[in-house]
PDB file of C-alpha atoms in Angstrom:
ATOM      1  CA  UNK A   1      -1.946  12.349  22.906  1.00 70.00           C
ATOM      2  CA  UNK A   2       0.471  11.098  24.856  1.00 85.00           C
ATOM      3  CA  UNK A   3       4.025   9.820  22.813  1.00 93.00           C
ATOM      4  CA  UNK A   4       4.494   6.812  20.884  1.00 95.00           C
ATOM      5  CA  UNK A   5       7.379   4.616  22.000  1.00 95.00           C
ATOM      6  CA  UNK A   6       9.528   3.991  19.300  1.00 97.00           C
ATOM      7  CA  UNK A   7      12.518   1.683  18.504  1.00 96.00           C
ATOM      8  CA  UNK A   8      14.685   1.695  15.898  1.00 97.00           C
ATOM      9  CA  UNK A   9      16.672  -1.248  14.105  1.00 94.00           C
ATOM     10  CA  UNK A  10      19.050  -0.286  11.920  1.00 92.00           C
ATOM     11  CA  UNK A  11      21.936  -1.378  10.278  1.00 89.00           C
ATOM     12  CA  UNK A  12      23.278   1.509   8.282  1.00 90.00           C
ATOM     13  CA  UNK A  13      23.871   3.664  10.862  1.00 91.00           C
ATOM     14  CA  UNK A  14      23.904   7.176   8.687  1.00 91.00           C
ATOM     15  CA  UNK A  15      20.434   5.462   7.603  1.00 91.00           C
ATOM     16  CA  UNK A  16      19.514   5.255  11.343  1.00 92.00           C
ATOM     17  CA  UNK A  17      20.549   8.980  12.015  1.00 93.00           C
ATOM     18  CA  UNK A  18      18.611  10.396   9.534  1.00 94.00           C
ATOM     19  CA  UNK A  19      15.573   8.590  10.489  1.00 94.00           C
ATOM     20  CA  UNK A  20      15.811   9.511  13.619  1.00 94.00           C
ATOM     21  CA  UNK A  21      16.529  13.297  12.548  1.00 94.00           C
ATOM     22  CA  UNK A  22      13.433  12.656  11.078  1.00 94.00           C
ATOM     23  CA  UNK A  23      11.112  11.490  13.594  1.00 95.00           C
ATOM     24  CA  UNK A  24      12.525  13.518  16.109  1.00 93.00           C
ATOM     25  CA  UNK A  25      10.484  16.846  14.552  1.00 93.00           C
ATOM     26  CA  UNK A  26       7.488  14.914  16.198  1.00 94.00           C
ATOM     27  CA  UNK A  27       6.452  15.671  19.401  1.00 94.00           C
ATOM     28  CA  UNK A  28       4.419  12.617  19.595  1.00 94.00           C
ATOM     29  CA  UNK A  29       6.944  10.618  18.554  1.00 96.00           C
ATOM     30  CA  UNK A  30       9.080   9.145  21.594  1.00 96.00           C
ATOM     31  CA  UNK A  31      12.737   6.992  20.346  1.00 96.00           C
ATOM     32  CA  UNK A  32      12.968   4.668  23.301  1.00 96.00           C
ATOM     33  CA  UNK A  33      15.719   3.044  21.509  1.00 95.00           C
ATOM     34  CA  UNK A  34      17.903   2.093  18.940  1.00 96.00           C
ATOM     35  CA  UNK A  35      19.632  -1.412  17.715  1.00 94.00           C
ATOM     36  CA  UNK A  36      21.882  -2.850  14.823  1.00 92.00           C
ATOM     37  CA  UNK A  37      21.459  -6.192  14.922  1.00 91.00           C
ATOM     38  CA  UNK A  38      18.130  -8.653  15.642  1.00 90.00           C
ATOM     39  CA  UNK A  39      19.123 -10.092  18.780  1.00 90.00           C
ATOM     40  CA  UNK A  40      19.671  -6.660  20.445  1.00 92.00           C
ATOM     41  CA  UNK A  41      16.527  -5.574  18.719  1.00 92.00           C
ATOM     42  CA  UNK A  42      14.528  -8.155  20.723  1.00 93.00           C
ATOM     43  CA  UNK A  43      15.828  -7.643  24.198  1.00 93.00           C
ATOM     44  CA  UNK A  44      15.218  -3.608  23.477  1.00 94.00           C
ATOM     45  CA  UNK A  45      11.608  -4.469  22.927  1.00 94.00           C
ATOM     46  CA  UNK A  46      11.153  -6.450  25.684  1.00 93.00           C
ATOM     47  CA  UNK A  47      12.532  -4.244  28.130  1.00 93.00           C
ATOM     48  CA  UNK A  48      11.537  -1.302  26.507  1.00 93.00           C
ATOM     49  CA  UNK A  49       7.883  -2.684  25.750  1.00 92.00           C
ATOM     50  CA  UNK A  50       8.064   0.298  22.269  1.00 95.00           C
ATOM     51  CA  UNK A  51       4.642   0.559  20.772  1.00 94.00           C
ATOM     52  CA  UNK A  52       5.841   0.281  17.310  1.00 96.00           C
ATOM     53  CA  UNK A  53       9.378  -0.511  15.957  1.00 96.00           C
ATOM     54  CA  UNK A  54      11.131   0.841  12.808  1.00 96.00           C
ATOM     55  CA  UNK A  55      12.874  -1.905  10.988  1.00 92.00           C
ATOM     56  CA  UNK A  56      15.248  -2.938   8.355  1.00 91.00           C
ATOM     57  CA  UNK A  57      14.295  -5.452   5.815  1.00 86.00           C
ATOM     58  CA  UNK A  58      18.326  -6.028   5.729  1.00 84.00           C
ATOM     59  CA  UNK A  59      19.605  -6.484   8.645  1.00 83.00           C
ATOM     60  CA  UNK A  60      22.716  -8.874  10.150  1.00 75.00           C
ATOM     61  CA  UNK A  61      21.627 -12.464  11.490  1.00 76.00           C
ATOM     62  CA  UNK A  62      18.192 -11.954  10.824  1.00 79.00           C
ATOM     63  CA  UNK A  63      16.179 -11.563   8.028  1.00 82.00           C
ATOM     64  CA  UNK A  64      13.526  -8.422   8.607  1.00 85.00           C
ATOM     65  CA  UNK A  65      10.675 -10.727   7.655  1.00 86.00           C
ATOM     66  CA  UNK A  66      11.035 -13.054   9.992  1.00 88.00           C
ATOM     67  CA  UNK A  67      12.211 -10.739  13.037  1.00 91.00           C
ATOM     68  CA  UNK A  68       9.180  -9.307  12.282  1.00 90.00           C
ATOM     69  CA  UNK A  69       7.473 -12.162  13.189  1.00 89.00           C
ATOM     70  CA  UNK A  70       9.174 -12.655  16.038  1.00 91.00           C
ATOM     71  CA  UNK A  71       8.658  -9.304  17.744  1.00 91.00           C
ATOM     72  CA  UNK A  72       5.286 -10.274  17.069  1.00 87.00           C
ATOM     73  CA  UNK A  73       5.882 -13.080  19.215  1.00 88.00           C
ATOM     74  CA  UNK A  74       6.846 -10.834  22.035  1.00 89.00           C
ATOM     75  CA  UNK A  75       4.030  -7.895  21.768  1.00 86.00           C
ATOM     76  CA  UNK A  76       1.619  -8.756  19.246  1.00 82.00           C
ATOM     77  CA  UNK A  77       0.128  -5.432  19.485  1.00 84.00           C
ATOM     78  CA  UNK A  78       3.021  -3.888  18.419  1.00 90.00           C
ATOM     79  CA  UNK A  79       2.915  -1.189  15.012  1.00 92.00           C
ATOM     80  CA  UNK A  80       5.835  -2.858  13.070  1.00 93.00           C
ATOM     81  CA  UNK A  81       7.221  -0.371   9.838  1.00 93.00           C
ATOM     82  CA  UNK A  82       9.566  -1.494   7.661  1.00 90.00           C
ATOM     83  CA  UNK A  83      12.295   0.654   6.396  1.00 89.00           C
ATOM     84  CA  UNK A  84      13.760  -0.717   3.060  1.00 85.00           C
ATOM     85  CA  UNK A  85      15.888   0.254  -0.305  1.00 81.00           C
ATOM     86  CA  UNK A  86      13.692  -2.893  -1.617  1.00 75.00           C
ATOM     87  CA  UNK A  87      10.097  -2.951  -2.746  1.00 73.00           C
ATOM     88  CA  UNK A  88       9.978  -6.655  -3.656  1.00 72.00           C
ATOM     89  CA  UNK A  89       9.194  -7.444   0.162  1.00 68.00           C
ATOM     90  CA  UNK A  90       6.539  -5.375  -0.059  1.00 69.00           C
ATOM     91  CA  UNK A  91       3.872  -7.957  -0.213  1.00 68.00           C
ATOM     92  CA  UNK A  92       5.640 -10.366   2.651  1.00 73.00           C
ATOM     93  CA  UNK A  93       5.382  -7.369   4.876  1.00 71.00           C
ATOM     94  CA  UNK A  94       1.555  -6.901   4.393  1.00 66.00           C
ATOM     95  CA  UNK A  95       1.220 -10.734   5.144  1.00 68.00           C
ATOM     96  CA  UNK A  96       2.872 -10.087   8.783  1.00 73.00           C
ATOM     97  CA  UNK A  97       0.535  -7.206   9.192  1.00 77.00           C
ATOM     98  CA  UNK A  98       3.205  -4.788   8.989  1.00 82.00           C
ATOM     99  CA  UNK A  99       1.444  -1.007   9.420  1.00 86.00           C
ATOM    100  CA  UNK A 100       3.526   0.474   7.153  1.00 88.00           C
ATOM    101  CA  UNK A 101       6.479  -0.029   4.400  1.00 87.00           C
ATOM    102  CA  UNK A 102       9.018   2.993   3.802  1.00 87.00           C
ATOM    103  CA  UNK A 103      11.286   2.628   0.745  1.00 86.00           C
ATOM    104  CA  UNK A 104      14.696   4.049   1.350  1.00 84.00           C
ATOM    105  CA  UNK A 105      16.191   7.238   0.534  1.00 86.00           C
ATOM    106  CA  UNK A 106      13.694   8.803   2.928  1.00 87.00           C
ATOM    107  CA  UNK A 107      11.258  11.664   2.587  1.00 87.00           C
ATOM    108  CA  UNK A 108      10.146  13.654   4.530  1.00 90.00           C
ATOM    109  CA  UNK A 109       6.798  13.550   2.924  1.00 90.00           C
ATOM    110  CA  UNK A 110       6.521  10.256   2.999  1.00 91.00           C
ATOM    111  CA  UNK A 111       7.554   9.851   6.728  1.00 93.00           C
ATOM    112  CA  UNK A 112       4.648  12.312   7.741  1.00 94.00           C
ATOM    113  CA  UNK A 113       1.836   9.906   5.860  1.00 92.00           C
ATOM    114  CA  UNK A 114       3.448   7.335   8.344  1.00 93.00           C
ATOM    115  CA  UNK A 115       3.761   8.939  11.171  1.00 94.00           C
ATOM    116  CA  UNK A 116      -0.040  10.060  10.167  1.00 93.00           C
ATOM    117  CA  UNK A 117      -1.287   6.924  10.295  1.00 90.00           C
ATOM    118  CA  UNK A 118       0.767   4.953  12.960  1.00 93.00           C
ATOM    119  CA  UNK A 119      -0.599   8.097  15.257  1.00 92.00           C
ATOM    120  CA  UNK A 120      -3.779   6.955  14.198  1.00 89.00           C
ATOM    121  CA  UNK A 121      -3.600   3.204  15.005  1.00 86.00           C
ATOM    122  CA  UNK A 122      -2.087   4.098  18.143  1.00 88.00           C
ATOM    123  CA  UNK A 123      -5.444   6.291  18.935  1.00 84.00           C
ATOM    124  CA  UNK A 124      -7.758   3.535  17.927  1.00 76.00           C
ATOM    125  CA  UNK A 125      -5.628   0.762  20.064  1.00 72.00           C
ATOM    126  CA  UNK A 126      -5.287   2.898  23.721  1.00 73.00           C
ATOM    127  CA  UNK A 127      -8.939   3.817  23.270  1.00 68.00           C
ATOM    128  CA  UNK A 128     -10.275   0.501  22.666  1.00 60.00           C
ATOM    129  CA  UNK A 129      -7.215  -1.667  23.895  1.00 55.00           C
ATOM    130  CA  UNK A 130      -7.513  -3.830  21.154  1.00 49.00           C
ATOM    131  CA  UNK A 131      -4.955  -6.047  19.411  1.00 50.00           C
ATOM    132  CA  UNK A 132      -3.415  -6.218  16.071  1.00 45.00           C
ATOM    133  CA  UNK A 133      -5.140  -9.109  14.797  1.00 49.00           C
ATOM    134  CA  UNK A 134      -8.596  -7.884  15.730  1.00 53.00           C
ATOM    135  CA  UNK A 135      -7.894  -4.904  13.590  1.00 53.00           C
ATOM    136  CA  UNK A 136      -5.683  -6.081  10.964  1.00 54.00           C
ATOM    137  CA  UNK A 137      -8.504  -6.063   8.348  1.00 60.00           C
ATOM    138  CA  UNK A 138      -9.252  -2.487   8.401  1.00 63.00           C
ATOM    139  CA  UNK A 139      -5.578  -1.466   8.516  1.00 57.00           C
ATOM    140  CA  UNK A 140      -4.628  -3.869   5.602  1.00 60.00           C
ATOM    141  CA  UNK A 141      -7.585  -2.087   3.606  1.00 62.00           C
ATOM    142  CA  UNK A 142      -6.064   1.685   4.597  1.00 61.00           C
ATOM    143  CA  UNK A 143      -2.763  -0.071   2.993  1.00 55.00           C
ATOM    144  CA  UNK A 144      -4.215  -1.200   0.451  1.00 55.00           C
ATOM    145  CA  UNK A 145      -6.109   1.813  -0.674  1.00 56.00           C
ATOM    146  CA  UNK A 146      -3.102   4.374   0.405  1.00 50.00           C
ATOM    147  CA  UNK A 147      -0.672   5.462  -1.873  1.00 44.00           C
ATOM    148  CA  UNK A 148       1.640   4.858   0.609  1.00 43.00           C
ATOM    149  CA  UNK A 149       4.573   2.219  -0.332  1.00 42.00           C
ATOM    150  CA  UNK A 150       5.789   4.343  -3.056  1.00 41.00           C
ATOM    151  CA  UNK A 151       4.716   1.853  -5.989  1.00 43.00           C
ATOM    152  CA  UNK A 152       1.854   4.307  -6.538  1.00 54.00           C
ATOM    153  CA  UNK A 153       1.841   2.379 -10.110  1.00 75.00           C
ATOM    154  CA  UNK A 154       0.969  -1.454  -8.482  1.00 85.00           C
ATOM    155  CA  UNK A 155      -2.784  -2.174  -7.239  1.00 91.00           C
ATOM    156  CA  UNK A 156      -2.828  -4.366  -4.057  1.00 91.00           C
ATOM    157  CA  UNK A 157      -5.131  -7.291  -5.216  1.00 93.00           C
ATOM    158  CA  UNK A 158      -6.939 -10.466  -3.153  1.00 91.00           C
ATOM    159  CA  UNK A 159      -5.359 -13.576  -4.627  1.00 88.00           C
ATOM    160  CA  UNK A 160      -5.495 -16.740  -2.912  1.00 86.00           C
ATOM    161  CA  UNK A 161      -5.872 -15.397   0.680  1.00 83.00           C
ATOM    162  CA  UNK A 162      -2.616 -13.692  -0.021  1.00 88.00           C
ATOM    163  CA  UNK A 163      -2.184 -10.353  -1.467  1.00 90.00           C
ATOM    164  CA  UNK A 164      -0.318  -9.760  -5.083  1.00 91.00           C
ATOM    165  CA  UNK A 165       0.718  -6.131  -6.628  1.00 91.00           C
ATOM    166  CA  UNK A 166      -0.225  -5.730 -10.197  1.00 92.00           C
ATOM    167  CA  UNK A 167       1.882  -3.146 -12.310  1.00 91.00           C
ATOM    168  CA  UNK A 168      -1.085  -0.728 -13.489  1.00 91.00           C
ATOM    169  CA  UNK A 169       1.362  -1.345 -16.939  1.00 91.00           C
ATOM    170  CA  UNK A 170      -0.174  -4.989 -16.830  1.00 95.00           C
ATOM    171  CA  UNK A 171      -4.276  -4.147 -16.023  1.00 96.00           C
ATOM    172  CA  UNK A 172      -6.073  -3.998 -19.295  1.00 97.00           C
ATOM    173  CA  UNK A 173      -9.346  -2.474 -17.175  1.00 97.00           C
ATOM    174  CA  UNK A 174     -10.948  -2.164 -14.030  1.00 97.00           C
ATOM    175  CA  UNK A 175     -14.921  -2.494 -13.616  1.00 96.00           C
ATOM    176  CA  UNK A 176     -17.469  -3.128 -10.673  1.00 94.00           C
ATOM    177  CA  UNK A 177     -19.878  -6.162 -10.601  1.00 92.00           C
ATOM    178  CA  UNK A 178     -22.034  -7.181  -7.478  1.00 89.00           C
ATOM    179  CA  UNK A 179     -20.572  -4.272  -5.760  1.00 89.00           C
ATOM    180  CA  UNK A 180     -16.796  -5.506  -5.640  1.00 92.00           C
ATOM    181  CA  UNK A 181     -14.141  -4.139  -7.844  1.00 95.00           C
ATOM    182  CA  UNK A 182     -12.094  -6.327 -10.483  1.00 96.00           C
ATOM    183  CA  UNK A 183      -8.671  -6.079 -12.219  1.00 96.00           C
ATOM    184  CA  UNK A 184      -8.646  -7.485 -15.432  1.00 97.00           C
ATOM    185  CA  UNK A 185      -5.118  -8.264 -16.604  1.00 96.00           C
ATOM    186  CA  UNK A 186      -4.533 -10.117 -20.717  1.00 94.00           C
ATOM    187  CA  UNK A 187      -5.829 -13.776 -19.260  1.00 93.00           C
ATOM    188  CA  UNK A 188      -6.496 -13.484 -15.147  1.00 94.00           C
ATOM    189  CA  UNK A 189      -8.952 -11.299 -13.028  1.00 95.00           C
ATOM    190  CA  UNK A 190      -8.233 -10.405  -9.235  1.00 95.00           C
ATOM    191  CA  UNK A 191     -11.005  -8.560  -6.909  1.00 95.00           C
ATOM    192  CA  UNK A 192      -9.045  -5.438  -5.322  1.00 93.00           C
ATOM    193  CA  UNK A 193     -10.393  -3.415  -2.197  1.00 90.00           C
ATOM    194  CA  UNK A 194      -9.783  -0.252  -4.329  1.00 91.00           C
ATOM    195  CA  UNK A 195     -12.849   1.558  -5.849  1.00 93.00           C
ATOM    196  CA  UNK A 196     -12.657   3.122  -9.182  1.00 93.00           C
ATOM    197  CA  UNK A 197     -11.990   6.495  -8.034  1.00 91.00           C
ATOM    198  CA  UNK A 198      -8.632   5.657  -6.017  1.00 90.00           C
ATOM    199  CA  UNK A 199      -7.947   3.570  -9.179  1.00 91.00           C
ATOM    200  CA  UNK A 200      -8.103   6.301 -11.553  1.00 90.00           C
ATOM    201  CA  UNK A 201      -5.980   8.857  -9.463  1.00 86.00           C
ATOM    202  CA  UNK A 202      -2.924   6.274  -8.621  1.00 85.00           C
ATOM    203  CA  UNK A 203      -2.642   5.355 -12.497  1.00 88.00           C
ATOM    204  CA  UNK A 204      -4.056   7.786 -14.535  1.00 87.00           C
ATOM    205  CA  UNK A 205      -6.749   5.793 -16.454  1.00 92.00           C
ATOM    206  CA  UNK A 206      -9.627   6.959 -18.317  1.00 93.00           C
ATOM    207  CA  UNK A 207     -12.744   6.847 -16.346  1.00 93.00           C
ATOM    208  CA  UNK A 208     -15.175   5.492 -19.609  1.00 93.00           C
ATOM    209  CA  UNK A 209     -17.619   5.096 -16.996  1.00 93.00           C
ATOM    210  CA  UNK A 210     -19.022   5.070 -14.025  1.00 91.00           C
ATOM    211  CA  UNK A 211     -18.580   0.744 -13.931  1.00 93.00           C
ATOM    212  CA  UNK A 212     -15.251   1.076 -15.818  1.00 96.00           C
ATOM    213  CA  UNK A 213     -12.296   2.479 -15.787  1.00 96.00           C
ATOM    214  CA  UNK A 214      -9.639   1.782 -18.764  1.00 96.00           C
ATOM    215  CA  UNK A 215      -6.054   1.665 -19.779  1.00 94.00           C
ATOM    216  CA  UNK A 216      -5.408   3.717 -22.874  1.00 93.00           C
ATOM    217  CA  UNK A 217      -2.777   1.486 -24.050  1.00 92.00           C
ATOM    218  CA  UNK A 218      -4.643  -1.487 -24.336  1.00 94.00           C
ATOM    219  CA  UNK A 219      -7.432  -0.146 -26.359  1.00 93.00           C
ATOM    220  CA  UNK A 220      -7.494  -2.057 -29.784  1.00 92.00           C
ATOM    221  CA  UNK A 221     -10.723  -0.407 -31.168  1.00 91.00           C
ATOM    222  CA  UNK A 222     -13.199   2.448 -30.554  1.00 90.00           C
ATOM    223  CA  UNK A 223     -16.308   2.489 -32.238  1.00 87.00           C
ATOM    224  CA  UNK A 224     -19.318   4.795 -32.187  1.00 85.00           C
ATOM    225  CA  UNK A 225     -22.186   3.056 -30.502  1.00 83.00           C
ATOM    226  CA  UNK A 226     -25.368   4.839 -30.400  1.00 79.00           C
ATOM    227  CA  UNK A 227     -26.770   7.762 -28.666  1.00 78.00           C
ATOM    228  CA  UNK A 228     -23.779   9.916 -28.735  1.00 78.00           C
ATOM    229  CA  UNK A 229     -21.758   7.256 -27.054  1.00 85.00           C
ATOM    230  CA  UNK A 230     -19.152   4.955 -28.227  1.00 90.00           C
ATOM    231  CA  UNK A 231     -17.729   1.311 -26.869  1.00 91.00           C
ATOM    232  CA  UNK A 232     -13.637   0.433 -26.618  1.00 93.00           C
ATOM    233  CA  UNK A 233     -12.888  -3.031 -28.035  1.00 94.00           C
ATOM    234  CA  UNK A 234      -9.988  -3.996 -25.652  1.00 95.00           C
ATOM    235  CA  UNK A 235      -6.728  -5.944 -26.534  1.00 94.00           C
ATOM    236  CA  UNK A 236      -7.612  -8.768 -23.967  1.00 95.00           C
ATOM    237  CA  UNK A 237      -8.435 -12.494 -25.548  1.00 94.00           C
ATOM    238  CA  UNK A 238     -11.968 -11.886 -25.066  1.00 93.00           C
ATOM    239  CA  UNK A 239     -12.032  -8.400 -26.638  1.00 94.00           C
ATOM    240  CA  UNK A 240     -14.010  -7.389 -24.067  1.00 94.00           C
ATOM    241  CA  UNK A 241     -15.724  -4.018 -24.721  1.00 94.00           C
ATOM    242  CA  UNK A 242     -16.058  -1.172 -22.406  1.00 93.00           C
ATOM    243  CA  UNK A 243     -18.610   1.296 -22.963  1.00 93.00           C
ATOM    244  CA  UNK A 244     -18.130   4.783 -22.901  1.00 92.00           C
ATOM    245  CA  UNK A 245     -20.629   7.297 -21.595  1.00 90.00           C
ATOM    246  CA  UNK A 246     -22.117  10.128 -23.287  1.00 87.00           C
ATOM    247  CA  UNK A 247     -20.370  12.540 -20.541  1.00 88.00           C
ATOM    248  CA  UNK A 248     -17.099  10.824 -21.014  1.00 89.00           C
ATOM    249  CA  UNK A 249     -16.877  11.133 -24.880  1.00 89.00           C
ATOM    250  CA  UNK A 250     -15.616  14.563 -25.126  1.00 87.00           C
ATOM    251  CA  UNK A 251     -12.252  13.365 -22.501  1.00 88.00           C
ATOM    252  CA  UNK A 252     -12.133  10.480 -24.925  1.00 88.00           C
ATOM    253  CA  UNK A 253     -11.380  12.251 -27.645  1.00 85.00           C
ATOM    254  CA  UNK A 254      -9.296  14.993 -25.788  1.00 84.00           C
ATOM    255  CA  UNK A 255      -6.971  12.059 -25.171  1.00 81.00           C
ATOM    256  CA  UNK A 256      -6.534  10.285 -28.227  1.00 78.00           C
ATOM    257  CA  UNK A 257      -6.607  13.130 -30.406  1.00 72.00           C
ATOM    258  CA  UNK A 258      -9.773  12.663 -32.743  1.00 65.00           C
TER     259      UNK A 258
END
């Protein structure tokens, strides 16, 4: 493919550098530019016209967020990735349609799953010349169902038109109905966009089956049901119980040591 165009805004200039060492290594990966401040970030991007921009949630007379937004004022196209020490914008920078959010010190790991992806919205865009907004759906799912913004122990949920991260700490379990996926928490359920599966492998719950999967810790009660199975009484108000499979019994026990 041919390169990306890339800009950089930066504050932190040793922070800049070894981004940039970074995304150098990729030969698809074109830095058009660099900047240290919002205003200079703007008139780089519109003279530079960058396909996607690597930005600073902290940077001087502009608040990330909302120079976010304005880029997206100038190209609306544009893949914008934040760079951060901060996850607690995580969830504004979804809302803006970000494509990506990096928590600082970087990795080179982590850098490739971005570059990974933003090559891949960059396919999908030249090929169909299509704009953010028309695909902002499917990338917000590929967010949401990534274990990308290193808080691999939150679960992106729908709340409100808006989207909240639950601590996997605070989920009591996690079941399908009507083909949609809930998160039950002590008093509140959210729908989330992950499936059980991608559930299971970011936290580490037991799959009790194939409907359910469960936090250990907020098991109250396990009792032997019939047929070789058994059901969990959770710790929620309702003391909702989850029923465990035949298959699923032996793991069971494997865990909690009976």
């Amino acid at each position: 493919m041919n390169s990306i165009k890339c800009i950089l805004i930066e504050d932190e200039l040793p922070a800049m550098d070894e981004l940039k060492f970074i995304l150098e290594k990729y030969n698809e990966i074109e830095i058009v530019g660099t900047a240290e401040n919002s205003n200079d970030g703007i008139d780089i991007i519109k003279c530079l016209k960058p396909e996607a921009v690597f930005l600073d949630i902290n940077i001087p007379t502009c608040n990330g967020i909302n120079l976010a937004k304005k880029i997206k004022d100038v190209n609306s196209k544009i893949a914008v990735i934040f760079v951060t020490a901060y996850d607690k914008y995580a969830v504004d920078a979804f809302e803006i349609m970000a494509l990506d959010y990096i928590l600082k010190p970087f990795d080179d790991k982590r850098i490739d799953k971005t570059v990974q992806r933003l090559k891949k919205y960059i396919d999908i865009s030249r090929e169909n010349n299509i704009s953010v907004e028309s695909r902002i759906s499917e990338l917000i799912k590929e967010l949401k169902n990534a274990k990308v913004v290193n808080i691999i122990n939150k679960i992106p949920c729908e709340n409100n038109g808006k989207i909240i991260l639950v601590d996997a700490e605070d989920i009591y379990f996690c079941y399908i109905e009507s083909e949609k996926t809930y998160i039950k928490l002590y008093d509140k359920i959210y729908v989330t966009s992950n499936n059980l599966s991608e559930i299971e492998e970011k936290t580490g719950f037991f799959r009790a089956h194939r409907s359910y999967v469960v936090n250990i810790n907020k098991i109250l009660e396990i009792y032997s049901w019939f047929n070789g199975t058994y059901k969990l009484v959770m710790k929620d108000p309702e003391k909702s119980e989850i029923p465990v499979s035949r298959g699923n019994v032996k793991k069971l026990k494997e865990i909690i040591n009976i």
